[in-house]
Structure formats: C-alpha cells, structure tokens
Amino acid sequence: RAKSEGRGTYRFFEARMGAEVHERRSLEHDLRHAVARGEMELVYQPQTEVGTGEVIGFEALLRWRHPERGHVPPSVFIPIAEESDIILRIGEWVLREACREAAGWPRPLSIAVNVSAVQIHSPDLVGLVHEVLLGTGLAPGRLEVEITETALISDPNRALLTLRQLKAVGVRVAMDDFGTGYSSLSNLRSFPFDKIKIDGSFTRAVDTNEQTAAIVRSVLGLGRGLGLPVLAEGVETEAELGFLAAERCHAVQGYLLGRPSPIAAFSRHTHGIVRQDAA
Ligand code: C2E
Ligand code: MG
Ligand code: MG
Ligand code: MG
C-alpha cells in the first residue's frame, strides 16, 4: 500500500512539474512577442528626499498585461526573461521608454531603471545606454541604473568594467535590494556604487524588530562613512518613515509616499502642475 501511495505521489509531482514546465514555456513564448504587441507598460514610483519631503526622482517598474492571463507580476516574468535573450530586448525597451519619458519632464528629476544580470554582462549595454541618452537628449546624470548584488557575481570583472564605463558616461549606479544578496560589504568596496537601496524586507520591520532596526542603523552609518546616500525601499507606514527620518536616512520610496503608477498621476512633480487628466 505504501508503495503504491508513493508511486501515486510521484506521479502527482511528475504531473505537476510537467504542468509547471509547460506553463513556463507558454509564458516564455508569449514574452517573446509582448513588447512588439504593446503589452508592456512602465509605471513610476516616486523617490522622496526625507529632509525636504521633495520628490527627487522616479523608479521605472515594468508591467505586463497578458491578453488572457491579465497582469503577470515581474517576479514571475523577469526570471523567465532572464533565462533567455528576451531580457535584452525587454531591457532595451525599458531603457528607451524610461529615458524618453524623463527627457520630456520640465523638471530635471532622476530616473532609475532596473538592469538585470544578463544586461550587465552583455557587451552591448554601454553602447545602448550611450545611444539612448544621445537619442532622447536626457542628461546622463539624470539616469540611475539599479543593479542587485546577485547580478554581479557570475562575472565580477566584466560587471566592474561595465559599471566603470557607465560611470564614465556620467550615469549613476545604485545597489538595489541591499542586504539580501551575497557578500554585501566586499561588493561595496569593489564596485563604484553611487547609492545604496535598503531592501523593503528590512524597512518593513524597522519599527517593530530591534535586530532589524540595528541592521538598518548600521547600513545608514555605512552609507555615511562611505559618502553614499541611502534610500529605504518599501516604506508603508508613518512609523517606518519616522524611524528612518530620525536615523537621517537620505531618501525613501514606498506605498506611503506613492504607489507605482502611470506617470500622469505624478505630473505635479514632473511638470510642477496638475494636469486636467490626472487631477
Ligand atoms: P525592485 O527593483 O526592488 O522594486 C521594488 C519593488 O517593490 C517593486 O515591485 C515595487 O512595486 C515594490 N514596492 C514599492 N513600494 C512598496 C511598498 O511600500 N510595499 C511593498 N510591499 N512593495 C513595494 P515590482 O514592481 O513587482 O517589481 C519587482 C522586481 O522586479 C523589482 O524589484 C525588480 O527587481 C524587478 N523589475 C521590475 N521592473 C523591472 C525592469 O524593468 N527590468 C528589470 N530587469 N527588472 C525589473
Ligand atoms: Mg529597483
Ligand atoms: Mg529593491
Ligand atoms: Mg513596519
């Protein structure tokens, strides 16, 4: 009995795994055409300076509206895109779209774009960035590229070269999801980052968990010591913001200050006016 049950369980897992592989292939197939079919969209989340309360920039976040499945989150489709060359095409679209958008704002706010490991290790990235900046007329200093530590590990020398070349163009580089990757401290020393972004999982517990509070305080001290501004992601409550302000965190981002939304929702910040359609 046990044996047949075991086999039944095995068949169940086999069937489920088959379904998952099928699901993945299906998404990968659809992802190949998503940009061309106009299913991709960028939403923007404000980044706010704590001291002044001013919006200093926006992070572009990708959204995929699948014709049958509806909204597919980046946590699902980005890893699939990263397993193939699809991420290069999608990443190029994101960069062009975000820079084109930001270049049209009367106010010179910064625009942060997430760049994946595959892009960082692609020999074409620096040329692409250069071309997009020239094509859109966006000042290089307004573009900030966000990279996770995990994106650096497969070929650190290649990644370092890319970061140096980006910086030579005048583009800034932020370390995303700080604290969740590998060997954070040596990465801060080895790579020329301009900003540290504390992962939202730390921010969330900063007002309720003593250990987390201690870690975040240390990261803020680290930033000060290295002369790097620190931005805390995922700020949802006044209590979290209060803690970060008291600890002199430079900037914040999160639902409390603004949910990722179509850019028209933020025309007060990008244009300094309230547009009729967004009001
Ligand atoms: P990320 O770059 O660390 O972006 C922050 C994520 O936290 C976003 O999720 C954002 O919507 C979410 N978030 C912002 N504020 C809050 C908050 O107060 N509470 C909570 N719970 N979440 C908040 P999203 O948009 O689902 O993106 C997830 C990840 O997917 C991003 O993490 C980034 O790694 C990746 N991603 C998104 N867009 C792109 C893209 O254009 N290119 C690449 N390569 N990756 C992207
Ligand atoms: Mg990011
Ligand atoms: Mg992050
Ligand atoms: Mg909290």
mmCIF file of C-alpha atoms and ligand atoms in Angstrom:
data_model
loop_
_atom_site.group_PDB
_atom_site.id
_atom_site.type_symbol
_atom_site.label_atom_id
_atom_site.label_comp_id
_atom_site.label_asym_id
_atom_site.label_seq_id
_atom_site.Cartn_x
_atom_site.Cartn_y
_atom_site.Cartn_z
ATOM 1 C CA ARG A 1 0.000 0.000 0.000
ATOM 2 C CA ALA A 2 2.741 2.356 0.973
ATOM 3 C CA LYS A 3 4.493 1.573 -2.273
ATOM 4 C CA SER A 4 1.513 2.357 -4.489
ATOM 5 C CA GLU A 5 0.826 5.507 -2.498
ATOM 6 C CA GLY A 6 4.416 6.512 -3.046
ATOM 7 C CA ARG A 7 4.100 5.944 -6.752
ATOM 8 C CA GLY A 8 0.851 7.903 -6.799
ATOM 9 C CA THR A 9 2.590 10.797 -5.072
ATOM 10 C CA TYR A 10 5.423 10.564 -7.553
ATOM 11 C CA ARG A 11 3.003 10.649 -10.479
ATOM 12 C CA PHE A 12 1.310 13.622 -8.911
ATOM 13 C CA PHE A 13 4.581 15.505 -8.650
ATOM 14 C CA GLU A 14 5.559 14.453 -12.147
ATOM 15 C CA ALA A 15 2.273 15.772 -13.491
ATOM 16 C CA ARG A 16 2.634 18.998 -11.556
ATOM 17 C CA MET A 17 6.190 19.507 -12.702
ATOM 18 C CA GLY A 18 5.090 18.838 -16.254
ATOM 19 C CA ALA A 19 2.394 21.475 -15.864
ATOM 20 C CA GLU A 20 4.904 23.970 -14.453
ATOM 21 C CA VAL A 21 7.365 23.403 -17.271
ATOM 22 C CA HIS A 22 4.536 23.784 -19.749
ATOM 23 C CA GLU A 23 3.374 26.981 -18.033
ATOM 24 C CA ARG A 24 6.884 28.405 -18.151
ATOM 25 C CA ARG A 25 7.312 27.581 -21.835
ATOM 26 C CA SER A 26 3.976 29.137 -22.599
ATOM 27 C CA LEU A 27 4.891 32.339 -20.747
ATOM 28 C CA GLU A 28 8.306 32.407 -22.397
ATOM 29 C CA HIS A 29 6.690 32.090 -25.797
ATOM 30 C CA ASP A 30 4.249 34.943 -25.097
ATOM 31 C CA LEU A 31 7.014 37.055 -23.567
ATOM 32 C CA ARG A 32 8.921 36.986 -26.868
ATOM 33 C CA HIS A 33 6.130 38.959 -28.504
ATOM 34 C CA ALA A 34 4.983 41.055 -25.547
ATOM 35 C CA VAL A 35 6.930 44.220 -26.417
ATOM 36 C CA ALA A 36 6.018 44.134 -30.124
ATOM 37 C CA ARG A 37 2.358 43.581 -29.239
ATOM 38 C CA GLY A 38 2.307 46.585 -26.924
ATOM 39 C CA GLU A 39 1.564 44.548 -23.808
ATOM 40 C CA MET A 40 4.367 46.112 -21.765
ATOM 41 C CA GLU A 41 3.949 49.290 -19.791
ATOM 42 C CA LEU A 42 6.087 51.256 -17.360
ATOM 43 C CA VAL A 43 4.761 52.555 -14.079
ATOM 44 C CA TYR A 44 6.698 55.009 -11.961
ATOM 45 C CA GLN A 45 7.258 55.210 -8.217
ATOM 46 C CA PRO A 46 8.424 58.459 -6.594
ATOM 47 C CA GLN A 47 11.657 58.661 -4.625
ATOM 48 C CA THR A 48 11.384 61.266 -1.889
ATOM 49 C CA GLU A 49 14.139 63.099 -0.049
ATOM 50 C CA VAL A 50 13.462 62.712 3.660
ATOM 51 C CA GLY A 51 14.908 66.062 4.782
ATOM 52 C CA THR A 52 12.877 68.209 2.389
ATOM 53 C CA GLY A 53 9.922 65.954 1.594
ATOM 54 C CA GLU A 54 10.616 66.692 -2.090
ATOM 55 C CA VAL A 55 10.294 64.125 -4.858
ATOM 56 C CA ILE A 56 13.795 63.810 -6.325
ATOM 57 C CA GLY A 57 13.195 61.134 -8.910
ATOM 58 C CA PHE A 58 11.244 58.102 -10.038
ATOM 59 C CA GLU A 59 11.930 54.397 -10.432
ATOM 60 C CA ALA A 60 10.522 52.843 -13.598
ATOM 61 C CA LEU A 61 8.869 49.474 -12.942
ATOM 62 C CA LEU A 62 7.755 47.145 -15.699
ATOM 63 C CA ARG A 63 4.213 45.818 -16.031
ATOM 64 C CA TRP A 64 2.993 43.082 -18.367
ATOM 65 C CA ARG A 65 -0.650 42.942 -19.311
ATOM 66 C CA HIS A 66 -1.119 39.475 -20.799
ATOM 67 C CA PRO A 67 -4.090 39.265 -23.188
ATOM 68 C CA GLU A 68 -5.532 36.152 -21.486
ATOM 69 C CA ARG A 69 -3.859 35.942 -18.103
ATOM 70 C CA GLY A 70 -4.181 39.603 -17.211
ATOM 71 C CA HIS A 71 -1.479 41.191 -15.127
ATOM 72 C CA VAL A 72 1.628 38.975 -14.736
ATOM 73 C CA PRO A 73 3.972 40.291 -11.982
ATOM 74 C CA PRO A 74 7.685 40.984 -12.665
ATOM 75 C CA SER A 75 8.620 38.425 -10.006
ATOM 76 C CA VAL A 76 7.165 35.811 -12.390
ATOM 77 C CA PHE A 77 8.189 37.036 -15.855
ATOM 78 C CA ILE A 78 11.569 38.715 -15.213
ATOM 79 C CA PRO A 79 13.244 35.415 -14.141
ATOM 80 C CA ILE A 80 11.825 33.733 -17.260
ATOM 81 C CA ALA A 81 13.058 36.566 -19.468
ATOM 82 C CA GLU A 82 16.465 36.362 -17.772
ATOM 83 C CA GLU A 83 16.859 32.702 -18.688
ATOM 84 C CA SER A 84 16.964 33.622 -22.362
ATOM 85 C CA ASP A 85 17.917 36.586 -24.506
ATOM 86 C CA ILE A 86 14.398 38.009 -24.104
ATOM 87 C CA ILE A 87 15.564 40.172 -21.197
ATOM 88 C CA LEU A 88 17.919 42.023 -23.561
ATOM 89 C CA ARG A 89 15.072 43.069 -25.825
ATOM 90 C CA ILE A 90 12.770 43.913 -22.916
ATOM 91 C CA GLY A 91 15.567 45.726 -21.100
ATOM 92 C CA GLU A 92 16.318 47.811 -24.176
ATOM 93 C CA TRP A 93 12.647 48.784 -24.459
ATOM 94 C CA VAL A 94 12.524 49.731 -20.752
ATOM 95 C CA LEU A 95 15.632 51.897 -21.055
ATOM 96 C CA ARG A 96 14.394 53.706 -24.175
ATOM 97 C CA GLU A 97 10.906 54.211 -22.813
ATOM 98 C CA ALA A 98 12.022 55.448 -19.362
ATOM 99 C CA CYS A 99 14.642 57.853 -20.783
ATOM 100 C CA ARG A 100 12.259 59.171 -23.432
ATOM 101 C CA GLU A 101 9.661 59.797 -20.714
ATOM 102 C CA ALA A 102 12.077 61.508 -18.308
ATOM 103 C CA ALA A 103 13.573 63.668 -21.066
ATOM 104 C CA GLY A 104 10.118 65.168 -21.550
ATOM 105 C CA TRP A 105 9.752 66.405 -17.971
ATOM 106 C CA PRO A 106 10.358 70.122 -17.470
ATOM 107 C CA ARG A 107 11.832 69.351 -14.066
ATOM 108 C CA PRO A 108 15.228 67.585 -14.149
ATOM 109 C CA LEU A 109 14.296 64.714 -11.821
ATOM 110 C CA SER A 110 16.289 61.497 -11.849
ATOM 111 C CA ILE A 111 15.030 58.313 -13.466
ATOM 112 C CA ALA A 112 16.019 54.922 -12.048
ATOM 113 C CA VAL A 113 15.960 51.872 -14.309
ATOM 114 C CA ASN A 114 16.412 48.275 -13.169
ATOM 115 C CA VAL A 115 19.071 46.429 -15.120
ATOM 116 C CA SER A 116 19.379 42.657 -14.878
ATOM 117 C CA ALA A 117 22.453 40.451 -14.631
ATOM 118 C CA VAL A 118 22.195 39.410 -18.263
ATOM 119 C CA GLN A 119 22.251 43.056 -19.388
ATOM 120 C CA ILE A 120 25.212 43.906 -17.145
ATOM 121 C CA HIS A 121 27.182 41.084 -18.685
ATOM 122 C CA SER A 122 26.151 41.953 -22.232
ATOM 123 C CA PRO A 123 28.877 43.750 -24.210
ATOM 124 C CA ASP A 124 26.189 45.963 -25.799
ATOM 125 C CA LEU A 125 24.853 47.656 -22.658
ATOM 126 C CA VAL A 126 27.181 50.650 -22.511
ATOM 127 C CA GLY A 127 26.749 51.382 -26.218
ATOM 128 C CA LEU A 128 22.993 51.104 -25.851
ATOM 129 C CA VAL A 129 22.907 53.479 -22.879
ATOM 130 C CA HIS A 130 25.072 55.953 -24.751
ATOM 131 C CA GLU A 131 22.873 55.762 -27.838
ATOM 132 C CA VAL A 132 19.639 56.135 -25.834
ATOM 133 C CA LEU A 133 20.991 59.160 -23.959
ATOM 134 C CA LEU A 134 22.009 60.824 -27.237
ATOM 135 C CA GLY A 135 18.741 59.875 -28.909
ATOM 136 C CA THR A 136 16.493 61.148 -26.121
ATOM 137 C CA GLY A 137 18.658 64.088 -25.065
ATOM 138 C CA LEU A 138 18.446 63.008 -21.424
ATOM 139 C CA ALA A 139 21.343 64.371 -19.364
ATOM 140 C CA PRO A 140 23.440 61.315 -18.331
ATOM 141 C CA GLY A 141 23.478 62.444 -14.697
ATOM 142 C CA ARG A 142 19.713 62.031 -14.515
ATOM 143 C CA LEU A 143 19.875 58.320 -15.310
ATOM 144 C CA GLU A 144 20.439 55.907 -12.461
ATOM 145 C CA VAL A 145 20.918 52.228 -13.160
ATOM 146 C CA GLU A 146 19.765 49.842 -10.388
ATOM 147 C CA ILE A 147 21.681 46.604 -10.033
ATOM 148 C CA THR A 148 21.349 43.849 -7.441
ATOM 149 C CA GLU A 149 24.426 42.309 -5.888
ATOM 150 C CA THR A 150 23.418 38.953 -7.298
ATOM 151 C CA ALA A 151 23.759 40.436 -10.784
ATOM 152 C CA LEU A 152 27.471 40.989 -10.209
ATOM 153 C CA ILE A 153 28.576 37.524 -9.191
ATOM 154 C CA SER A 154 28.611 35.491 -12.392
ATOM 155 C CA ASP A 155 31.461 37.595 -13.872
ATOM 156 C CA PRO A 156 32.559 40.309 -11.431
ATOM 157 C CA ASN A 157 35.371 41.591 -13.669
ATOM 158 C CA ARG A 158 33.070 42.049 -16.631
ATOM 159 C CA ALA A 159 30.485 43.705 -14.338
ATOM 160 C CA LEU A 160 33.108 46.053 -12.896
ATOM 161 C CA LEU A 161 34.217 47.088 -16.374
ATOM 162 C CA THR A 162 30.597 47.804 -17.359
ATOM 163 C CA LEU A 163 29.933 49.863 -14.217
ATOM 164 C CA ARG A 164 33.106 51.882 -14.779
ATOM 165 C CA GLN A 165 32.132 52.561 -18.389
ATOM 166 C CA LEU A 166 28.627 53.608 -17.376
ATOM 167 C CA LYS A 167 30.083 55.972 -14.811
ATOM 168 C CA ALA A 168 32.490 57.360 -17.393
ATOM 169 C CA VAL A 169 29.428 58.295 -19.472
ATOM 170 C CA GLY A 170 28.067 60.112 -16.389
ATOM 171 C CA VAL A 171 25.365 57.606 -15.448
ATOM 172 C CA ARG A 172 24.901 56.797 -11.745
ATOM 173 C CA VAL A 173 24.732 53.305 -10.320
ATOM 174 C CA ALA A 174 22.608 52.189 -7.353
ATOM 175 C CA MET A 175 22.912 48.930 -5.453
ATOM 176 C CA ASP A 176 19.365 47.504 -5.279
ATOM 177 C CA ASP A 177 17.967 45.189 -2.586
ATOM 178 C CA PHE A 178 20.968 45.768 -0.330
ATOM 179 C CA GLY A 179 21.227 43.186 2.420
ATOM 180 C CA THR A 180 19.549 40.334 0.565
ATOM 181 C CA GLY A 181 22.386 39.302 -1.771
ATOM 182 C CA TYR A 182 25.836 37.823 -1.264
ATOM 183 C CA SER A 183 28.863 39.396 0.446
ATOM 184 C CA SER A 184 27.398 42.884 0.577
ATOM 185 C CA LEU A 185 30.372 44.558 2.187
ATOM 186 C CA SER A 186 33.001 43.423 -0.273
ATOM 187 C CA ASN A 187 30.709 44.461 -3.126
ATOM 188 C CA LEU A 188 30.531 47.980 -1.690
ATOM 189 C CA ARG A 189 34.295 48.110 -1.690
ATOM 190 C CA SER A 190 34.843 46.559 -5.123
ATOM 191 C CA PHE A 191 32.177 48.278 -7.196
ATOM 192 C CA PRO A 192 31.759 52.023 -7.777
ATOM 193 C CA PHE A 193 28.203 52.426 -6.467
ATOM 194 C CA ASP A 194 26.674 55.892 -6.017
ATOM 195 C CA LYS A 195 23.764 54.843 -3.804
ATOM 196 C CA ILE A 196 22.595 52.045 -1.530
ATOM 197 C CA LYS A 197 18.969 50.915 -1.632
ATOM 198 C CA ILE A 198 17.919 49.052 1.514
ATOM 199 C CA ASP A 199 15.581 46.200 0.677
ATOM 200 C CA GLY A 200 11.930 46.548 1.673
ATOM 201 C CA SER A 201 12.106 43.449 3.872
ATOM 202 C CA PHE A 202 14.272 45.470 6.291
ATOM 203 C CA THR A 203 12.178 48.623 6.112
ATOM 204 C CA ARG A 204 9.018 46.678 6.933
ATOM 205 C CA ALA A 205 10.312 45.522 10.308
ATOM 206 C CA VAL A 206 12.341 48.568 11.265
ATOM 207 C CA ASP A 207 9.832 49.910 13.785
ATOM 208 C CA THR A 208 8.890 46.551 15.345
ATOM 209 C CA ASN A 209 12.053 44.455 15.382
ATOM 210 C CA GLU A 210 15.125 45.517 17.351
ATOM 211 C CA GLN A 211 17.567 43.447 15.270
ATOM 212 C CA THR A 212 16.268 44.910 12.027
ATOM 213 C CA ALA A 213 16.452 48.415 13.483
ATOM 214 C CA ALA A 214 20.088 47.786 14.445
ATOM 215 C CA ILE A 215 20.925 46.493 10.965
ATOM 216 C CA VAL A 216 19.302 49.464 9.237
ATOM 217 C CA ARG A 217 21.067 51.903 11.585
ATOM 218 C CA SER A 218 24.363 50.227 10.659
ATOM 219 C CA VAL A 219 23.682 50.449 6.935
ATOM 220 C CA LEU A 220 22.889 54.148 7.320
ATOM 221 C CA GLY A 221 26.177 54.578 9.177
ATOM 222 C CA LEU A 222 27.936 52.619 6.461
ATOM 223 C CA GLY A 223 26.479 54.943 3.832
ATOM 224 C CA ARG A 224 27.610 57.996 5.772
ATOM 225 C CA GLY A 225 31.093 56.559 6.222
ATOM 226 C CA LEU A 226 31.389 55.772 2.526
ATOM 227 C CA GLY A 227 29.793 59.045 1.479
ATOM 228 C CA LEU A 228 26.933 57.212 -0.248
ATOM 229 C CA PRO A 229 23.295 58.283 0.050
ATOM 230 C CA VAL A 230 20.975 55.540 1.308
ATOM 231 C CA LEU A 231 17.403 55.072 0.107
ATOM 232 C CA ALA A 232 14.999 52.820 2.027
ATOM 233 C CA GLU A 233 12.557 50.895 -0.155
ATOM 234 C CA GLY A 234 9.081 49.689 0.743
ATOM 235 C CA VAL A 235 8.107 52.389 3.256
ATOM 236 C CA GLU A 236 4.452 51.713 4.095
ATOM 237 C CA THR A 237 3.831 53.371 7.454
ATOM 238 C CA GLU A 238 4.435 56.669 9.250
ATOM 239 C CA ALA A 239 6.232 54.704 11.994
ATOM 240 C CA GLU A 240 8.756 53.369 9.464
ATOM 241 C CA LEU A 241 9.228 56.830 7.964
ATOM 242 C CA GLY A 242 9.640 58.329 11.437
ATOM 243 C CA PHE A 243 12.383 55.864 12.300
ATOM 244 C CA LEU A 244 14.206 56.495 9.010
ATOM 245 C CA ALA A 245 13.938 60.277 9.394
ATOM 246 C CA ALA A 246 15.282 60.111 12.954
ATOM 247 C CA GLU A 247 18.184 57.986 11.711
ATOM 248 C CA ARG A 248 18.889 60.500 8.905
ATOM 249 C CA CYS A 249 18.113 58.193 6.001
ATOM 250 C CA HIS A 250 18.587 60.248 2.833
ATOM 251 C CA ALA A 251 15.629 59.126 0.736
ATOM 252 C CA VAL A 252 12.597 56.843 0.812
ATOM 253 C CA GLN A 253 10.343 55.034 -1.592
ATOM 254 C CA GLY A 254 7.164 53.090 -0.840
ATOM 255 C CA TYR A 255 3.394 52.898 -0.854
ATOM 256 C CA LEU A 256 3.207 55.540 1.908
ATOM 257 C CA LEU A 257 4.744 58.118 -0.447
ATOM 258 C CA GLY A 258 3.336 56.827 -3.717
ATOM 259 C CA ARG A 259 2.383 53.547 -5.366
ATOM 260 C CA PRO A 260 3.917 52.678 -8.727
ATOM 261 C CA SER A 261 1.503 54.370 -11.177
ATOM 262 C CA PRO A 262 1.275 55.699 -14.729
ATOM 263 C CA ILE A 263 3.396 58.839 -14.878
ATOM 264 C CA ALA A 264 0.411 61.143 -15.457
ATOM 265 C CA ALA A 265 -0.512 60.601 -11.795
ATOM 266 C CA PHE A 266 2.672 62.478 -10.850
ATOM 267 C CA SER A 267 2.542 65.458 -13.230
ATOM 268 C CA ARG A 268 2.595 67.782 -10.219
ATOM 269 C CA HIS A 269 6.150 66.563 -9.623
ATOM 270 C CA THR A 270 7.346 66.031 -13.180
ATOM 271 C CA HIS A 271 5.809 69.214 -14.603
ATOM 272 C CA GLY A 272 5.171 71.274 -11.486
ATOM 273 C CA ILE A 273 1.491 71.499 -12.437
ATOM 274 C CA VAL A 274 -1.703 69.490 -12.023
ATOM 275 C CA ARG A 275 -2.810 68.154 -15.387
ATOM 276 C CA GLN A 276 -6.541 68.050 -16.135
ATOM 277 C CA ASP A 277 -6.471 64.337 -16.948
ATOM 278 C CA ALA A 278 -4.595 63.404 -13.796
ATOM 279 C CA ALA A 279 -6.346 65.708 -11.350
HETATM 280 P P1 C2E B 1 12.839 46.332 -7.107
HETATM 281 O O1 C2E B 1 13.614 46.989 -8.177
HETATM 282 O O2 C2E B 1 13.500 46.166 -5.785
HETATM 283 O O3 C2E B 1 11.500 47.179 -6.983
HETATM 284 C C1 C2E B 1 10.799 47.368 -5.785
HETATM 285 C C2 C2E B 1 9.546 46.526 -5.728
HETATM 286 O O4 C2E B 1 8.838 46.811 -4.515
HETATM 287 C C3 C2E B 1 8.549 46.813 -6.841
HETATM 288 O O5 C2E B 1 7.882 45.592 -7.125
HETATM 289 C C4 C2E B 1 7.588 47.787 -6.181
HETATM 290 O O6 C2E B 1 6.325 47.807 -6.802
HETATM 291 C C5 C2E B 1 7.518 47.210 -4.811
HETATM 292 N N1 C2E B 1 7.148 48.198 -3.796
HETATM 293 C C6 C2E B 1 7.334 49.539 -3.814
HETATM 294 N N2 C2E B 1 6.892 50.100 -2.690
HETATM 295 C C7 C2E B 1 6.424 49.110 -1.913
HETATM 296 C C8 C2E B 1 5.833 49.063 -0.603
HETATM 297 O O7 C2E B 1 5.667 50.067 0.087
HETATM 298 N N3 C2E B 1 5.469 47.829 -0.132
HETATM 299 C C9 C2E B 1 5.651 46.692 -0.871
HETATM 300 N N4 C2E B 1 5.257 45.543 -0.341
HETATM 301 N N5 C2E B 1 6.214 46.692 -2.103
HETATM 302 C C10 C2E B 1 6.588 47.891 -2.609
HETATM 303 P P2 C2E B 1 7.580 45.137 -8.613
HETATM 304 O O8 C2E B 1 7.202 46.343 -9.423
HETATM 305 O O9 C2E B 1 6.630 43.990 -8.541
HETATM 306 O O10 C2E B 1 8.986 44.643 -9.119
HETATM 307 C C11 C2E B 1 9.624 43.565 -8.517
HETATM 308 C C12 C2E B 1 11.031 43.421 -9.004
HETATM 309 O O11 C2E B 1 11.047 43.103 -10.392
HETATM 310 C C13 C2E B 1 11.854 44.711 -8.887
HETATM 311 O O12 C2E B 1 12.345 44.868 -7.573
HETATM 312 C C14 C2E B 1 12.932 44.451 -9.911
HETATM 313 O O13 C2E B 1 13.937 43.622 -9.372
HETATM 314 C C15 C2E B 1 12.187 43.668 -10.973
HETATM 315 N N6 C2E B 1 11.814 44.600 -12.058
HETATM 316 C C16 C2E B 1 10.763 45.443 -12.174
HETATM 317 N N7 C2E B 1 10.823 46.152 -13.318
HETATM 318 C C17 C2E B 1 11.957 45.746 -13.959
HETATM 319 C C18 C2E B 1 12.589 46.108 -15.203
HETATM 320 O O14 C2E B 1 12.153 46.993 -15.961
HETATM 321 N N8 C2E B 1 13.758 45.446 -15.512
HETATM 322 C C19 C2E B 1 14.293 44.500 -14.696
HETATM 323 N N9 C2E B 1 15.428 43.886 -15.075
HETATM 324 N N10 C2E B 1 13.731 44.153 -13.516
HETATM 325 C C20 C2E B 1 12.584 44.771 -13.155
HETATM 326 MG MG MG B 2 14.825 48.567 -8.255
HETATM 327 MG MG MG B 3 14.731 46.619 -4.482
HETATM 328 MG MG MG B 4 6.507 48.089 9.795
#
